[in-house]
């Protein structure tokens, strides 16, 4: 893996970490589309965002949000 690739992965991980924090702490983010989440994080396309999110978490952003909403509605804050 090249240094550029490692740097890009690191930056993408930071962007995804930011979105995860926002999803957990800011309820309005849970209503955003993948496109809006990707734009908020600074990704150039929705596809880049969803790919980076899935690589980082192992699940899609849509599934993550669904599960987060279930957890919160059950009274179990993340």
N, C-alpha and C. Protein backbone atom coordinates (compact mmCIF):
# COMPACT_ATOMS: atom_id res chain seq x y z
N UNK A 1 0.86 -1.18 0.00
CA UNK A 1 0.00 0.00 0.00
C UNK A 1 0.90 1.24 0.00
N UNK A 2 0.59 2.18 -0.85
CA UNK A 2 1.41 3.38 -0.94
C UNK A 2 1.11 4.34 0.21
N UNK A 3 2.02 5.28 0.41
CA UNK A 3 1.83 6.28 1.46
C UNK A 3 0.58 7.13 1.17
N UNK A 4 0.33 7.43 -0.09
CA UNK A 4 -0.86 8.20 -0.46
C UNK A 4 -2.13 7.45 -0.11
N UNK A 5 -2.13 6.16 -0.38
CA UNK A 5 -3.29 5.33 -0.06
C UNK A 5 -3.52 5.27 1.45
N UNK A 6 -2.46 5.14 2.21
CA UNK A 6 -2.59 5.11 3.67
C UNK A 6 -3.11 6.44 4.19
N UNK A 7 -2.62 7.53 3.62
CA UNK A 7 -3.07 8.86 4.03
C UNK A 7 -4.55 9.06 3.71
N UNK A 8 -4.96 8.62 2.53
CA UNK A 8 -6.36 8.73 2.13
C UNK A 8 -7.24 7.90 3.05
N UNK A 9 -6.83 6.69 3.36
CA UNK A 9 -7.59 5.84 4.27
C UNK A 9 -7.71 6.49 5.64
N UNK A 10 -6.64 7.10 6.13
CA UNK A 10 -6.65 7.75 7.44
C UNK A 10 -7.64 8.92 7.44
N UNK A 11 -7.58 9.74 6.41
CA UNK A 11 -8.50 10.88 6.32
C UNK A 11 -9.94 10.40 6.20
N UNK A 12 -10.18 9.39 5.39
CA UNK A 12 -11.53 8.84 5.26
C UNK A 12 -12.03 8.30 6.60
N UNK A 13 -11.16 7.63 7.35
CA UNK A 13 -11.55 7.11 8.67
C UNK A 13 -11.93 8.26 9.60
N UNK A 14 -11.20 9.36 9.55
CA UNK A 14 -11.55 10.52 10.38
C UNK A 14 -12.91 11.08 9.98
N UNK A 15 -13.17 11.15 8.69
CA UNK A 15 -14.46 11.65 8.21
C UNK A 15 -15.60 10.75 8.67
N UNK A 16 -15.40 9.44 8.58
CA UNK A 16 -16.44 8.50 9.02
C UNK A 16 -16.64 8.58 10.53
N UNK A 17 -15.55 8.70 11.28
CA UNK A 17 -15.67 8.85 12.73
C UNK A 17 -16.50 10.10 13.08
N UNK A 18 -16.27 11.17 12.34
CA UNK A 18 -17.04 12.41 12.55
C UNK A 18 -18.52 12.16 12.32
N UNK A 19 -18.85 11.48 11.23
CA UNK A 19 -20.26 11.21 10.91
C UNK A 19 -20.89 10.31 11.97
N UNK A 20 -20.18 9.30 12.43
CA UNK A 20 -20.71 8.41 13.46
C UNK A 20 -21.02 9.19 14.74
N UNK A 21 -20.13 10.07 15.12
CA UNK A 21 -20.36 10.90 16.32
C UNK A 21 -21.60 11.76 16.11
N UNK A 22 -21.71 12.38 14.94
CA UNK A 22 -22.87 13.22 14.67
C UNK A 22 -24.16 12.41 14.67
N UNK A 23 -24.13 11.22 14.11
CA UNK A 23 -25.33 10.38 14.09
C UNK A 23 -25.75 10.01 15.51
N UNK A 24 -24.80 9.76 16.36
CA UNK A 24 -25.14 9.39 17.75
C UNK A 24 -25.61 10.57 18.57
N UNK A 25 -25.04 11.74 18.34
CA UNK A 25 -25.30 12.89 19.21
C UNK A 25 -26.30 13.89 18.66
N UNK A 26 -26.56 13.86 17.37
CA UNK A 26 -27.39 14.88 16.74
C UNK A 26 -28.50 14.19 15.95
N UNK A 27 -29.70 14.21 16.49
CA UNK A 27 -30.80 13.44 15.90
C UNK A 27 -31.12 13.87 14.46
N UNK A 28 -30.89 15.11 14.11
CA UNK A 28 -31.23 15.53 12.74
C UNK A 28 -30.38 14.81 11.70
N UNK A 29 -29.17 14.42 12.06
CA UNK A 29 -28.31 13.68 11.12
C UNK A 29 -28.91 12.33 10.76
N UNK A 30 -29.70 11.76 11.65
CA UNK A 30 -30.30 10.45 11.40
C UNK A 30 -31.35 10.50 10.31
N UNK A 31 -31.77 11.68 9.94
CA UNK A 31 -32.75 11.85 8.86
C UNK A 31 -32.10 12.25 7.55
N UNK A 32 -30.80 12.43 7.54
CA UNK A 32 -30.08 12.81 6.33
C UNK A 32 -30.00 11.63 5.37
N UNK A 33 -29.93 11.93 4.10
CA UNK A 33 -29.67 10.90 3.09
C UNK A 33 -28.18 10.57 3.11
N UNK A 34 -27.82 9.46 2.48
CA UNK A 34 -26.40 9.13 2.36
C UNK A 34 -25.65 10.24 1.62
N UNK A 35 -26.30 10.81 0.63
CA UNK A 35 -25.68 11.91 -0.11
C UNK A 35 -25.38 13.08 0.81
N UNK A 36 -26.33 13.46 1.64
CA UNK A 36 -26.14 14.59 2.55
C UNK A 36 -25.06 14.28 3.60
N UNK A 37 -25.06 13.05 4.10
CA UNK A 37 -24.03 12.66 5.06
C UNK A 37 -22.64 12.72 4.42
N UNK A 38 -22.55 12.20 3.21
CA UNK A 38 -21.28 12.23 2.50
C UNK A 38 -20.79 13.64 2.25
N UNK A 39 -21.70 14.52 1.85
CA UNK A 39 -21.34 15.92 1.63
C UNK A 39 -20.90 16.57 2.93
N UNK A 40 -21.62 16.29 4.01
CA UNK A 40 -21.27 16.85 5.32
C UNK A 40 -19.86 16.45 5.73
N UNK A 41 -19.48 15.22 5.41
CA UNK A 41 -18.16 14.71 5.78
C UNK A 41 -17.07 15.13 4.80
N UNK A 42 -17.48 15.63 3.64
CA UNK A 42 -16.49 16.09 2.67
C UNK A 42 -16.11 15.08 1.60
N UNK A 43 -16.94 14.07 1.41
CA UNK A 43 -16.67 13.10 0.34
C UNK A 43 -17.14 13.68 -0.99
N UNK A 44 -16.45 13.31 -2.07
CA UNK A 44 -16.77 13.87 -3.38
C UNK A 44 -18.01 13.26 -4.00
N UNK A 45 -18.31 12.01 -3.64
CA UNK A 45 -19.51 11.36 -4.17
C UNK A 45 -20.17 10.51 -3.08
N UNK A 46 -21.43 10.20 -3.30
CA UNK A 46 -22.15 9.32 -2.37
C UNK A 46 -21.51 7.94 -2.35
N UNK A 47 -21.10 7.47 -3.51
CA UNK A 47 -20.48 6.15 -3.60
C UNK A 47 -19.19 6.08 -2.79
N UNK A 48 -18.37 7.12 -2.85
CA UNK A 48 -17.14 7.13 -2.05
C UNK A 48 -17.47 7.09 -0.56
N UNK A 49 -18.50 7.86 -0.17
CA UNK A 49 -18.90 7.87 1.24
C UNK A 49 -19.39 6.49 1.70
N UNK A 50 -20.31 5.90 0.95
CA UNK A 50 -20.87 4.62 1.38
C UNK A 50 -19.81 3.52 1.40
N UNK A 51 -18.90 3.55 0.44
CA UNK A 51 -17.82 2.57 0.41
C UNK A 51 -16.90 2.75 1.63
N UNK A 52 -16.53 4.00 1.92
CA UNK A 52 -15.65 4.26 3.07
C UNK A 52 -16.34 3.91 4.39
N UNK A 53 -17.65 4.22 4.48
CA UNK A 53 -18.40 3.90 5.70
C UNK A 53 -18.44 2.40 5.92
N UNK A 54 -18.75 1.67 4.86
CA UNK A 54 -18.82 0.21 4.97
C UNK A 54 -17.46 -0.40 5.28
N UNK A 55 -16.42 0.14 4.70
CA UNK A 55 -15.06 -0.36 4.98
C UNK A 55 -14.69 -0.11 6.44
N UNK A 56 -15.10 1.04 6.96
CA UNK A 56 -14.76 1.42 8.34
C UNK A 56 -15.58 0.64 9.36
N UNK A 57 -16.87 0.44 9.10
CA UNK A 57 -17.77 -0.13 10.10
C UNK A 57 -18.19 -1.57 9.82
N UNK A 58 -18.07 -2.00 8.58
CA UNK A 58 -18.52 -3.33 8.20
C UNK A 58 -19.99 -3.40 7.83
N UNK A 59 -20.68 -2.26 7.91
CA UNK A 59 -22.11 -2.20 7.54
C UNK A 59 -22.37 -0.91 6.76
N UNK A 60 -23.50 -0.89 6.08
CA UNK A 60 -23.85 0.30 5.30
C UNK A 60 -24.31 1.43 6.24
N UNK A 61 -24.22 2.67 5.78
CA UNK A 61 -24.71 3.78 6.60
C UNK A 61 -26.20 3.66 6.90
N UNK A 62 -26.97 3.19 5.92
CA UNK A 62 -28.42 3.04 6.11
C UNK A 62 -28.72 2.04 7.22
N UNK A 63 -28.04 0.92 7.21
CA UNK A 63 -28.25 -0.09 8.24
C UNK A 63 -27.78 0.43 9.61
N UNK A 64 -26.66 1.12 9.63
CA UNK A 64 -26.15 1.70 10.87
C UNK A 64 -27.20 2.62 11.50
N UNK A 65 -27.79 3.48 10.68
CA UNK A 65 -28.79 4.43 11.18
C UNK A 65 -30.04 3.69 11.67
N UNK A 66 -30.49 2.68 10.93
CA UNK A 66 -31.65 1.89 11.36
C UNK A 66 -31.40 1.27 12.73
N UNK A 67 -30.24 0.67 12.89
CA UNK A 67 -29.92 0.02 14.17
C UNK A 67 -29.75 1.04 15.29
N UNK A 68 -29.17 2.18 14.98
CA UNK A 68 -29.01 3.23 15.97
C UNK A 68 -30.36 3.74 16.44
N UNK A 69 -31.29 3.93 15.50
CA UNK A 69 -32.64 4.37 15.87
C UNK A 69 -33.34 3.34 16.76
N UNK A 70 -33.18 2.06 16.46
CA UNK A 70 -33.76 1.00 17.29
C UNK A 70 -33.18 1.05 18.69
N UNK A 71 -31.88 1.20 18.78
CA UNK A 71 -31.19 1.24 20.07
C UNK A 71 -31.68 2.43 20.90
N UNK A 72 -31.79 3.58 20.27
CA UNK A 72 -32.22 4.79 20.97
C UNK A 72 -33.67 4.67 21.39
N UNK A 73 -34.54 4.16 20.52
CA UNK A 73 -35.96 4.04 20.87
C UNK A 73 -36.18 3.02 21.98
N UNK A 74 -35.27 2.08 22.12
CA UNK A 74 -35.37 1.09 23.20
C UNK A 74 -34.83 1.67 24.51
N UNK A 75 -34.33 2.89 24.46
CA UNK A 75 -33.83 3.54 25.67
C UNK A 75 -32.37 3.24 25.96
N UNK A 76 -31.70 2.62 25.02
CA UNK A 76 -30.29 2.30 25.20
C UNK A 76 -29.46 3.27 24.37
N UNK A 77 -29.08 4.37 24.96
CA UNK A 77 -28.29 5.34 24.22
C UNK A 77 -26.90 4.77 23.96
N UNK A 78 -26.38 5.04 22.77
CA UNK A 78 -25.04 4.52 22.42
C UNK A 78 -23.95 5.18 23.22
